[in-house]
CSV table of C-alpha atoms in Angstrom, one decimal:
chain,number,residue,atom,x,y,z
C,1,UNK,CA,-2.1,11.2,9.0
C,2,UNK,CA,-3.3,10.9,5.4
C,3,UNK,CA,-1.3,11.6,2.2
C,4,UNK,CA,-3.1,11.8,-1.1
C,5,UNK,CA,-0.4,11.4,-3.6
C,6,UNK,CA,-2.2,12.1,-6.9
C,7,UNK,CA,-3.0,15.7,-5.9
C,8,UNK,CA,0.4,16.9,-7.2
C,9,UNK,CA,1.4,14.0,-9.5
C,10,UNK,CA,0.1,14.1,-13.0
C,11,UNK,CA,1.5,10.7,-13.9
C,12,UNK,CA,-0.4,9.2,-11.0
C,13,UNK,CA,-3.6,11.0,-12.1
C,14,UNK,CA,-3.2,9.3,-15.5
C,15,UNK,CA,-2.8,5.9,-13.9
C,16,UNK,CA,-5.9,6.5,-11.7
C,17,UNK,CA,-7.9,7.4,-14.8
C,18,UNK,CA,-6.8,4.2,-16.6
C,19,UNK,CA,-7.5,2.1,-13.5
C,20,UNK,CA,-11.1,3.5,-13.3
C,21,UNK,CA,-11.9,2.7,-16.9
C,22,UNK,CA,-14.3,-0.3,-17.3
C,23,UNK,CA,-12.4,-1.2,-20.5
C,24,UNK,CA,-9.2,-1.7,-18.6
C,25,UNK,CA,-8.9,-5.2,-17.2
C,26,UNK,CA,-6.7,-8.3,-16.8
C,27,UNK,CA,-3.0,-7.9,-17.2
C,28,UNK,CA,-3.2,-4.3,-18.3
C,29,UNK,CA,-5.1,-3.4,-15.0
C,30,UNK,CA,-2.7,-5.5,-13.0
C,31,UNK,CA,0.2,-3.6,-14.5
C,32,UNK,CA,-1.4,-0.3,-13.6
C,33,UNK,CA,-2.0,-1.4,-10.1
C,34,UNK,CA,1.7,-2.5,-9.8
C,35,UNK,CA,2.8,0.9,-11.0
C,36,UNK,CA,0.6,2.7,-8.6
C,37,UNK,CA,1.8,0.4,-5.8
C,38,UNK,CA,5.4,1.4,-6.6
C,39,UNK,CA,4.6,5.1,-6.4
C,40,UNK,CA,2.7,4.7,-3.2
C,41,UNK,CA,5.4,2.4,-1.8
C,42,UNK,CA,8.1,5.0,-2.0
C,43,UNK,CA,6.3,6.7,1.0
C,44,UNK,CA,6.7,3.5,2.9
C,45,UNK,CA,10.4,3.3,2.1
C,46,UNK,CA,10.8,6.9,3.1
C,47,UNK,CA,9.3,6.2,6.5
C,48,UNK,CA,11.8,3.5,7.3
C,49,UNK,CA,14.8,4.4,9.5
C,50,UNK,CA,18.1,5.4,8.0
C,51,UNK,CA,21.6,4.1,8.9
C,52,UNK,CA,25.1,5.0,8.0
C,53,UNK,CA,27.1,2.6,5.8
C,54,UNK,CA,30.7,2.6,4.7
C,55,UNK,CA,31.1,2.8,0.9
C,56,UNK,CA,34.1,2.9,-1.4
C,57,UNK,CA,33.7,5.2,-4.4
C,58,UNK,CA,35.0,4.4,-7.9
C,59,UNK,CA,38.3,6.2,-7.0
C,60,UNK,CA,38.9,3.8,-4.2
C,61,UNK,CA,38.2,6.4,-1.4
C,62,UNK,CA,36.4,5.2,1.7
C,63,UNK,CA,33.4,7.2,2.9
C,64,UNK,CA,30.0,6.9,4.4
C,65,UNK,CA,26.5,7.2,3.1
C,66,UNK,CA,23.1,7.3,4.6
C,67,UNK,CA,21.0,4.3,3.5
C,68,UNK,CA,17.6,2.9,4.3
C,69,UNK,CA,17.5,0.2,7.0
C,70,UNK,CA,15.4,-2.5,5.5
C,71,UNK,CA,15.3,-4.8,8.5
C,72,UNK,CA,12.1,-5.9,10.1
C,73,UNK,CA,9.6,-5.3,7.3
C,74,UNK,CA,6.2,-7.1,7.0
C,75,UNK,CA,3.9,-6.5,4.0
C,76,UNK,CA,0.3,-7.6,4.5
C,77,UNK,CA,-1.6,-7.9,1.2
C,78,UNK,CA,-5.4,-7.9,1.5
C,79,UNK,CA,-6.6,-10.4,-1.0
C,80,UNK,CA,-7.6,-10.5,-3.6
C,81,UNK,CA,-7.7,-7.0,-5.2
C,82,UNK,CA,-4.7,-5.8,-3.2
C,83,UNK,CA,-2.4,-8.3,-4.8
C,84,UNK,CA,-0.9,-6.3,-7.6
C,85,UNK,CA,-0.6,-3.1,-5.5
C,86,UNK,CA,1.3,-5.0,-2.9
C,87,UNK,CA,3.6,-6.5,-5.6
C,88,UNK,CA,4.4,-2.9,-6.6
C,89,UNK,CA,5.3,-2.1,-3.0
C,90,UNK,CA,7.3,-5.3,-2.6
C,91,UNK,CA,9.3,-4.7,-5.8
C,92,UNK,CA,10.9,-1.7,-4.1
C,93,UNK,CA,12.5,-3.9,-1.4
C,94,UNK,CA,14.8,-5.7,-3.9
C,95,UNK,CA,16.6,-8.6,-2.3
C,96,UNK,CA,16.1,-7.3,1.2
C,97,UNK,CA,14.6,-9.9,3.5
C,98,UNK,CA,11.0,-9.3,4.5
C,99,UNK,CA,7.8,-11.1,5.4
C,100,UNK,CA,5.0,-11.1,2.7
C,101,UNK,CA,1.6,-12.2,4.0
C,102,UNK,CA,-1.2,-12.8,1.6
C,103,UNK,CA,-4.3,-12.5,3.7
C,104,UNK,CA,-8.0,-13.2,3.5
C,105,UNK,CA,-8.7,-12.0,7.0
C,106,UNK,CA,-7.0,-10.4,10.0
C,107,UNK,CA,-6.9,-13.8,11.7
C,108,UNK,CA,-4.3,-14.8,9.2
C,109,UNK,CA,-1.8,-12.6,11.0
C,110,UNK,CA,0.3,-14.3,13.7
C,111,UNK,CA,1.6,-12.0,16.4
C,112,UNK,CA,5.2,-12.9,15.7
C,113,UNK,CA,4.7,-11.5,12.1
C,114,UNK,CA,4.3,-8.0,13.5
C,115,UNK,CA,6.4,-7.9,16.7
C,116,UNK,CA,9.2,-5.4,16.2
C,117,UNK,CA,8.2,-5.0,12.6
C,118,UNK,CA,7.6,-2.0,10.3
C,119,UNK,CA,4.2,-3.1,8.9
C,120,UNK,CA,2.5,-2.0,5.7
C,121,UNK,CA,-1.0,-3.1,5.0
C,122,UNK,CA,-1.9,-2.9,1.3
C,123,UNK,CA,-5.3,-2.9,-0.3
C,124,UNK,CA,-6.9,-1.6,-3.5
C,125,UNK,CA,-10.0,0.1,-2.0
C,126,UNK,CA,-10.9,1.3,1.5
C,127,UNK,CA,-14.7,1.7,1.7
C,128,UNK,CA,-16.2,1.8,5.2
C,129,UNK,CA,-13.0,0.6,6.9
C,130,UNK,CA,-14.6,-2.3,8.7
C,131,UNK,CA,-12.2,-4.9,7.3
C,132,UNK,CA,-9.2,-2.6,7.8
C,133,UNK,CA,-10.1,-1.9,11.4
C,134,UNK,CA,-9.5,-5.6,12.2
C,135,UNK,CA,-6.1,-5.5,10.7
C,136,UNK,CA,-5.1,-2.3,12.4
C,137,UNK,CA,-6.1,-3.7,15.7
C,138,UNK,CA,-4.0,-6.8,15.0
C,139,UNK,CA,-0.9,-4.7,14.2
C,140,UNK,CA,-1.3,-2.2,17.0
C,141,UNK,CA,1.9,-3.4,18.6
C,142,UNK,CA,4.1,-3.1,15.5
C,143,UNK,CA,7.1,-0.8,15.5
C,144,UNK,CA,5.3,1.3,12.9
C,145,UNK,CA,2.3,0.9,10.7
C,146,UNK,CA,1.2,2.3,7.3
C,147,UNK,CA,-1.8,1.6,5.1
C,148,UNK,CA,-1.5,1.9,1.4
C,149,UNK,CA,-4.5,1.9,-0.9
C,150,UNK,CA,-5.4,3.0,-4.5
C,151,UNK,CA,-8.6,4.7,-3.3
C,152,UNK,CA,-10.2,5.6,-0.1
C,153,UNK,CA,-13.9,6.6,0.3
C,154,UNK,CA,-14.3,10.1,1.6
C,155,UNK,CA,-16.5,8.9,4.4
C,156,UNK,CA,-13.5,7.0,6.0
C,157,UNK,CA,-11.2,10.1,6.1
C,158,UNK,CA,-12.6,11.5,9.4
C,159,UNK,CA,-12.0,8.2,11.1
C,160,UNK,CA,-8.2,8.4,10.5
C,161,UNK,CA,-7.5,11.2,13.1
C,162,UNK,CA,-10.1,9.9,15.5
C,163,UNK,CA,-9.2,6.2,15.6
C,164,UNK,CA,-5.8,5.8,14.0
C,165,UNK,CA,-3.6,8.8,14.9
C,166,UNK,CA,-0.4,6.7,14.9
C,167,UNK,CA,-0.9,5.1,11.5
C,168,UNK,CA,0.1,6.7,8.2
C,169,UNK,CA,-2.3,6.3,5.4
C,170,UNK,CA,-1.0,6.8,1.8
C,171,UNK,CA,-3.6,6.7,-1.0
C,172,UNK,CA,-3.5,7.5,-4.7
C,173,UNK,CA,-6.9,9.3,-4.5
C,174,UNK,CA,-10.0,9.9,-2.3
C,175,UNK,CA,-13.4,9.3,-3.8
C,176,UNK,CA,-16.6,11.1,-3.1
C,177,UNK,CA,-18.5,8.4,-5.0
C,178,UNK,CA,-19.3,5.5,-2.6
C,179,UNK,CA,-19.5,2.5,-4.9
C,180,UNK,CA,-19.0,-1.2,-4.3
C,181,UNK,CA,-18.6,-3.0,-7.7
C,182,UNK,CA,-20.2,-6.3,-8.5
C,183,UNK,CA,-20.1,-8.6,-11.5
C,184,UNK,CA,-18.0,-7.3,-14.4
C,185,UNK,CA,-17.2,-3.9,-12.8
C,186,UNK,CA,-15.9,-5.3,-9.5
C,187,UNK,CA,-12.1,-4.5,-9.2
C,188,UNK,CA,-11.2,-8.1,-8.4
C,189,UNK,CA,-13.3,-9.4,-11.2
C,190,UNK,CA,-11.7,-7.0,-13.7
C,191,UNK,CA,-8.2,-8.0,-12.5
C,192,UNK,CA,-8.7,-11.7,-12.5
C,193,UNK,CA,-11.4,-12.2,-15.2
C,194,UNK,CA,-13.9,-13.8,-12.8
C,195,UNK,CA,-17.6,-12.8,-13.0
């Protein structure tokens, strides 16, 4: 299933516009990626199971409340451009324990990191999906899986239903423009100042 969150979110549309501007780079771009990650990450939090917790209100009365069960979470950050998006997602977890894996390739993922876990794979751009396919194969036995990305190329969309019907995909936008940056306009280079 695919959710494109910017379709009905004007603030997210503004952030997308800023993130696409060649003039936006470095810390400013990193901050925008983190903000987008937080917005997209809410979908991950909403997908987690809920549990009942006893609470005492300010008047001293005991009651119950539905709260998110934050147990068994693994965030897989696809380096390097996915770093700040994943930090935005991670910030929503507060002090709740979780695994945070910075990954250069699917072979970085140990099987015990995904067993009985709610796994979220975070990247900045999904182009052909070749890299992502290796990760999705690796996490196929997870309790649940979600992919979060700033942008997904339109050509990848048909593959979701065909190949990944159990995985939720949450993106800020889908692009019809297939483009892989290089040099100064590559996302990673704009984030980290490397050319």
